[in-house]
Coordinates of C-alpha atoms in Angstrom, one line a residue:
X50 CA -7.8 12.1 26.0
X51 CA -10.9 14.3 26.1
X52 CA -14.0 12.9 24.3
X53 CA -14.2 14.0 20.7
X54 CA -17.1 14.9 18.6
X55 CA -18.0 12.6 15.7
X56 CA -16.5 15.2 13.2
X57 CA -13.3 15.6 15.2
X58 CA -12.8 11.8 15.2
X59 CA -13.1 11.6 11.4
X60 CA -10.8 14.6 11.0
X61 CA -8.1 13.1 13.3
X62 CA -8.2 9.7 11.6
X63 CA -7.9 11.2 8.1
X64 CA -4.9 13.2 9.2
X65 CA -3.2 10.2 10.7
X66 CA -3.6 11.5 14.2
X67 CA -5.0 9.6 17.2
X68 CA -8.7 10.0 17.9
X69 CA -10.3 8.9 21.2
X70 CA -12.0 6.0 19.4
X71 CA -12.5 4.5 16.0
X72 CA -14.9 6.8 13.9
X73 CA -18.2 5.3 12.7
X74 CA -19.6 7.0 9.6
X75 CA -22.8 6.4 7.6
X76 CA -23.7 7.9 4.3
X77 CA -26.5 10.3 4.8
X78 CA -28.7 8.6 2.2
X79 CA -28.3 5.3 4.0
X80 CA -29.6 6.7 7.3
X81 CA -33.3 7.7 7.1
X82 CA -34.5 10.3 9.6
X83 CA -36.2 8.3 12.4
X84 CA -35.9 7.4 16.1
X85 CA -33.1 4.9 15.4
X86 CA -31.2 7.5 13.5
X87 CA -31.5 9.9 16.4
X88 CA -30.2 7.2 18.8
X89 CA -27.3 6.4 16.5
X90 CA -26.3 10.1 16.3
X91 CA -26.4 10.3 20.1
X92 CA -24.2 7.2 20.2
X93 CA -21.5 9.0 18.2
X94 CA -22.3 8.0 14.6
X95 CA -21.1 10.7 12.1
X96 CA -23.3 11.3 9.2
X97 CA -21.3 11.6 6.0
X98 CA -22.6 14.2 3.6
X99 CA -21.3 14.2 0.0
X100 CA -21.5 17.8 -1.3
X101 CA -20.1 19.5 -4.4
X102 CA -17.8 22.5 -4.2
X103 CA -18.2 23.3 -7.9
X104 CA -21.2 23.9 -10.2
X105 CA -21.3 23.1 -13.9
X106 CA -23.0 24.8 -16.7
X107 CA -23.4 24.0 -20.4
X108 CA -24.1 27.3 -22.2
X109 CA -24.6 25.7 -25.6
X110 CA -26.5 22.7 -24.6
X111 CA -30.2 22.9 -23.7
X112 CA -31.3 20.3 -21.1
X113 CA -35.0 19.5 -20.5
X114 CA -36.5 17.1 -18.0
X115 CA -39.8 15.3 -18.2
X116 CA -41.5 13.2 -15.5
X117 CA -43.9 10.4 -16.4
X118 CA -45.3 7.2 -14.9
X119 CA -45.5 3.6 -16.3
X120 CA -47.3 0.8 -14.5
X121 CA -47.1 2.8 -11.2
X122 CA -43.4 3.5 -11.5
X123 CA -42.1 7.1 -11.8
X124 CA -39.5 7.8 -14.5
X125 CA -37.5 10.9 -15.4
X126 CA -36.5 11.5 -19.0
X127 CA -33.8 14.1 -19.8
X128 CA -33.1 15.4 -23.2
X129 CA -29.8 17.1 -24.1
X130 CA -30.0 19.3 -27.2
X131 CA -26.3 19.8 -28.3
X132 CA -25.0 21.7 -31.4
X133 CA -24.3 18.2 -32.9
X134 CA -27.5 16.4 -32.1
X135 CA -29.7 15.1 -29.4
X136 CA -29.0 12.8 -26.5
X137 CA -31.4 11.4 -23.8
X138 CA -31.4 9.4 -20.6
X139 CA -34.2 7.7 -18.6
X140 CA -33.9 7.2 -14.8
X141 CA -36.1 5.9 -12.1
X142 CA -35.7 6.4 -8.3
X143 CA -34.5 3.6 -6.0
X144 CA -34.1 3.5 -2.3
X145 CA -31.2 5.9 -1.6
X146 CA -30.1 5.8 -5.2
X147 CA -31.2 6.3 -8.9
X148 CA -31.3 3.6 -11.5
X149 CA -30.4 4.3 -15.1
X150 CA -32.9 2.8 -17.4
X151 CA -31.4 4.3 -20.6
X152 CA -27.9 5.7 -20.8
X153 CA -26.8 8.6 -22.9
X154 CA -24.9 6.6 -25.5
X155 CA -26.7 3.9 -27.4
X156 CA -25.4 4.0 -30.9
X157 CA -22.3 5.2 -32.9
X158 CA -24.2 8.3 -34.0
X159 CA -24.1 9.5 -30.4
X160 CA -20.4 10.1 -30.4
X161 CA -20.6 13.6 -31.9
X162 CA -23.3 15.1 -29.6
X163 CA -21.7 13.4 -26.6
X164 CA -18.3 15.0 -27.4
X165 CA -20.0 18.3 -27.9
X166 CA -21.6 18.0 -24.5
X167 CA -18.3 17.2 -22.7
X168 CA -16.5 20.1 -24.4
X169 CA -19.3 22.5 -23.5
X170 CA -19.1 22.0 -19.7
X171 CA -18.0 25.0 -17.7
X172 CA -17.1 24.9 -14.0
X173 CA -17.3 27.6 -11.3
X174 CA -16.7 27.5 -7.5
X175 CA -19.7 26.9 -5.2
X176 CA -17.8 27.2 -2.0
X177 CA -20.5 29.2 0.0
X178 CA -23.1 26.4 -0.3
X179 CA -20.5 23.9 1.0
X180 CA -19.5 26.2 4.0
X181 CA -23.2 26.9 4.9
X182 CA -24.1 23.2 4.9
X183 CA -21.1 22.4 7.0
X184 CA -22.0 25.1 9.5
X185 CA -25.7 24.0 9.6
X186 CA -24.9 20.3 10.2
X187 CA -22.4 20.9 13.0
X188 CA -20.2 18.5 14.8
X189 CA -22.4 15.4 14.1
X190 CA -21.6 15.4 10.3
X191 CA -18.7 15.4 8.0
X192 CA -18.7 16.9 4.5
X193 CA -16.8 15.4 1.7
X194 CA -16.2 16.8 -1.8
X195 CA -15.9 14.8 -5.0
X196 CA -14.7 14.9 -8.6
X197 CA -16.9 12.3 -10.0
X198 CA -15.6 9.4 -12.1
X199 CA -12.3 9.3 -13.8
X200 CA -12.6 9.5 -17.6
X201 CA -12.7 5.8 -18.4
X202 CA -15.1 5.1 -15.6
X203 CA -17.4 7.9 -16.7
X204 CA -17.6 6.4 -20.2
X205 CA -18.3 2.9 -18.9
X206 CA -20.7 3.6 -16.1
X207 CA -22.3 6.9 -16.9
X208 CA -22.5 7.1 -20.7
X209 CA -22.5 3.6 -22.0
X210 CA -22.8 0.7 -19.6
X211 CA -20.5 -2.3 -19.5
X212 CA -22.0 -4.2 -22.4
X213 CA -22.1 -1.2 -24.8
X214 CA -18.7 -0.1 -23.7
X215 CA -17.2 -3.6 -24.4
X216 CA -18.6 -3.5 -28.0
X217 CA -17.4 0.1 -28.6
X218 CA -13.9 -0.7 -27.1
X219 CA -13.6 -3.6 -29.5
X220 CA -15.1 -2.0 -32.6
X221 CA -14.6 1.8 -32.3
X222 CA -11.8 2.3 -29.9
X223 CA -10.5 5.5 -31.6
X224 CA -13.9 7.1 -31.0
X225 CA -13.9 6.0 -27.3
X226 CA -10.5 7.5 -26.9
X227 CA -11.7 10.8 -28.3
X228 CA -14.2 10.9 -25.5
X229 CA -11.5 9.8 -23.0
X230 CA -9.2 12.6 -24.1
X231 CA -12.0 15.2 -23.9
X232 CA -12.9 14.0 -20.4
X233 CA -9.3 14.2 -19.4
X234 CA -9.2 17.9 -20.3
X235 CA -12.6 18.4 -18.7
X236 CA -11.4 17.0 -15.3
X237 CA -8.4 19.2 -15.4
X238 CA -10.7 22.2 -15.2
X239 CA -12.0 20.9 -11.9
X240 CA -8.7 20.1 -10.0
X241 CA -7.6 23.7 -9.3
X242 CA -11.1 24.6 -8.0
X243 CA -11.1 21.7 -5.6
X244 CA -7.6 22.6 -4.4
X245 CA -8.8 26.1 -3.5
X246 CA -12.1 24.9 -2.0
X247 CA -12.9 24.7 1.7
X248 CA -13.2 20.9 1.5
X249 CA -10.6 19.0 3.5
X250 CA -10.9 15.7 1.6
X251 CA -11.9 14.9 -2.0
X252 CA -13.1 11.6 -3.4
X253 CA -12.1 10.8 -7.0
X254 CA -14.4 8.3 -8.6
X255 CA -13.9 4.7 -7.7
X256 CA -16.3 1.7 -8.2
X257 CA -13.5 0.1 -10.1
X258 CA -14.4 -3.5 -11.0
X259 CA -11.2 -5.3 -11.9
X260 CA -13.3 -7.9 -13.6
X261 CA -14.4 -5.2 -16.1
X262 CA -11.3 -3.0 -16.6
X263 CA -8.5 -5.3 -15.7
X264 CA -5.3 -4.5 -14.0
X265 CA -3.5 -3.1 -17.0
X266 CA -6.2 -0.7 -18.0
X267 CA -6.5 0.4 -14.4
X268 CA -2.8 1.2 -14.4
X269 CA -2.9 3.0 -17.8
X270 CA -6.2 4.7 -17.9
X271 CA -7.4 5.3 -14.3
X272 CA -4.6 5.5 -11.8
X273 CA -2.7 8.4 -13.6
X274 CA -5.8 10.6 -13.1
X275 CA -5.8 10.0 -9.3
X276 CA -2.1 10.8 -9.2
X277 CA -2.5 14.0 -11.3
X278 CA -5.3 15.3 -9.1
X279 CA -3.6 14.3 -5.9
X280 CA -0.5 16.2 -6.9
X281 CA -2.5 19.4 -7.4
X282 CA -4.7 19.2 -4.3
X283 CA -1.8 18.2 -2.0
X284 CA -0.2 21.6 -2.7
X285 CA -3.1 23.1 -0.8
X286 CA -3.1 20.6 2.0
X287 CA -6.1 18.6 0.7
X288 CA -6.4 14.8 0.9
X289 CA -7.5 12.7 -2.1
X290 CA -9.0 9.2 -1.9
X291 CA -11.1 6.9 -4.0
X292 CA -14.2 4.7 -3.4
X293 CA -12.6 1.3 -4.0
X294 CA -15.4 -1.0 -2.9
X295 CA -14.8 -4.0 -5.1
X296 CA -12.2 -6.8 -5.3
X297 CA -9.0 -5.0 -4.7
X298 CA -6.4 -7.8 -4.4
X299 CA -5.1 -7.5 -8.0
X300 CA -5.0 -3.7 -7.8
X301 CA -3.6 -3.4 -4.3
X302 CA 0.1 -3.1 -5.3
X303 CA -0.8 -0.3 -7.8
X304 CA -2.9 1.5 -5.1
X305 CA 0.0 1.1 -2.7
X306 CA 2.3 3.0 -5.0
X307 CA -0.2 5.7 -5.8
X308 CA -0.6 9.2 -4.4
X309 CA -4.0 8.4 -2.9
X310 CA -4.1 9.4 0.8
X311 CA -7.0 7.1 1.7
X312 CA -9.0 4.2 0.4
X313 CA -12.7 4.7 1.1
X314 CA -15.5 2.1 1.0
X315 CA -13.0 -0.8 1.1
X316 CA -15.1 -3.8 1.7
X317 CA -13.5 -6.9 3.4
X318 CA -14.7 -10.5 3.2
X319 CA -17.1 -12.1 2.9
X320 CA -18.2 -9.6 0.3
X321 CA -14.8 -8.9 -1.3
X322 CA -11.4 -10.5 -1.7
X323 CA -9.0 -8.6 0.6
X324 CA -8.9 -8.5 4.4
X325 CA -8.4 -5.5 6.6
X326 CA -5.1 -7.0 7.9
X327 CA -3.8 -7.4 4.3
X328 CA -4.8 -3.8 3.4
X329 CA -3.2 -2.4 6.5
X330 CA 0.0 -4.3 5.8
X331 CA 0.2 -3.3 2.1
X332 CA -1.1 0.2 2.3
X333 CA 1.1 1.5 5.1
X334 CA 0.7 5.3 5.5
X335 CA -2.7 5.4 3.8
X336 CA -6.0 5.8 5.6
X337 CA -8.3 2.8 5.4
X338 CA -12.0 3.8 5.6
X339 CA -13.9 0.6 5.3
X340 CA -17.5 -0.3 4.4
X341 CA -18.8 -2.9 6.8
X342 CA -19.6 -5.8 4.6
X343 CA -23.3 -5.5 3.6
X344 CA -24.1 -9.2 3.5
X345 CA -23.2 -9.7 7.2
X346 CA -26.2 -7.4 8.2
X347 CA -28.5 -10.2 6.9
X348 CA -27.0 -12.7 9.4
X349 CA -28.3 -10.8 12.4
X350 CA -26.9 -8.8 15.4
X351 CA -24.6 -11.5 16.8
X352 CA -22.9 -12.0 13.5
X353 CA -22.5 -8.2 13.1
X354 CA -21.0 -7.8 16.6
X355 CA -18.6 -10.7 16.1
X356 CA -17.5 -9.4 12.6
X357 CA -17.0 -5.9 14.0
X358 CA -14.7 -7.2 16.8
X359 CA -12.7 -9.3 14.3
X360 CA -12.2 -6.2 12.1
X361 CA -11.0 -4.2 15.0
X362 CA -8.5 -6.9 15.9
X363 CA -7.2 -6.8 12.3
X364 CA -7.0 -3.0 12.3
X365 CA -5.0 -2.7 15.6
X366 CA -3.6 -0.4 16.8
X367 CA -6.3 1.5 14.9
X368 CA -4.6 4.7 13.6
X369 CA -5.7 5.8 10.2
X370 CA -8.8 3.6 10.3
X371 CA -12.5 4.4 10.0
X372 CA -15.6 2.2 9.9
X373 CA -18.3 3.2 7.5
X374 CA -21.5 2.2 5.8
X375 CA -21.4 3.2 2.2
X376 CA -23.7 0.6 0.5
X377 CA -27.3 -0.3 0.8
X378 CA -28.5 -2.4 3.8
X379 CA -31.8 -4.2 3.9
X380 CA -34.6 -2.2 5.5
X381 CA -35.3 -5.0 7.9
X382 CA -31.7 -5.2 9.1
X383 CA -30.1 -1.8 9.6
X384 CA -32.3 -0.7 12.5
X385 CA -30.9 -3.5 14.6
X386 CA -27.4 -3.9 13.1
X387 CA -26.3 -0.3 13.0
X388 CA -26.8 0.1 16.7
X389 CA -25.0 -3.2 17.2
X390 CA -22.0 -1.8 15.4
X391 CA -22.1 1.4 17.4
X392 CA -22.2 -0.6 20.7
X393 CA -19.1 -2.6 19.8
X394 CA -17.2 0.5 18.7
X395 CA -18.1 2.4 21.8
X396 CA -17.2 -0.6 24.0
X397 CA -14.1 -1.9 22.1
X398 CA -13.1 0.9 19.8
X399 CA -11.1 3.0 22.2
X400 CA -7.7 3.9 20.8
X401 CA -5.1 2.5 20.7
X402 CA -6.7 -0.9 19.9
X403 CA -5.3 -4.0 21.5
X404 CA -4.8 -7.2 19.6

């Protein structure tokens, strides 16, 4: 087989076709521009760019942002003036991420303005930006579109936070369900746009913590949204997956019966509770796109190389399998461990893999 470009490897694996070797992807925000990054790209690493194919407007909600500093730390405060009242958030930048200091919902009086904000959201295609970015980045990168969180996850992680959500779920569940129903209709505005977009694959939420939502709520409130979206985008030849980077053992049978085409950011032990071999056995026909366990990077190059070889053995023969980095890795580690991963994949990742 002729040598493939990084993008071609990703495309082949996602389609269930044979690539020349196991693809190695790294989120763009986990790979700072530097000499090591250049060497990794030359070694075949594919930079994964997450780009939207839709834009959102809120014609009846005025949004204002204010930057300020406290004790040497920069913060951004956003104020949302809705027809039903005011909401605000406070965020501060982290390394490759943003930390929420204050979420939008903090008290029962916030239900009305939050519901007004959700109902005011309007979506339109933004395909040209996606296409231009894909052309500019070339064969060394792959672009993935996304929907954002499913309704329940949006309420938990974007609007309320786990503690606040738990209180509201216990004391004012009817109000929470009004938000859930409004977000369900909101997401349904997005699905057809994604189906018609130039994106080949679409991530739908994820970050599901079974310890928080439980198996029953996952089945009732989260999985149906994945299936509904998948049914729509499949008609246009798109693939749908989810960022399931937590403990998946309890959820695995439900995922197996879902319409998800791929599971992205799947994290094997020692970080989470399900092995690659178990996932490959249970999720036959689905693409497994793993996140190399972040904790192993702290154990040094030899541990990373040994773990990578073990993962390849579990993944054999290697079809529908990709290795990725989707989570933070310590600044002192990645410059040595990412090249170690690339070396093992280039030496031992030729397809088909041998056990």
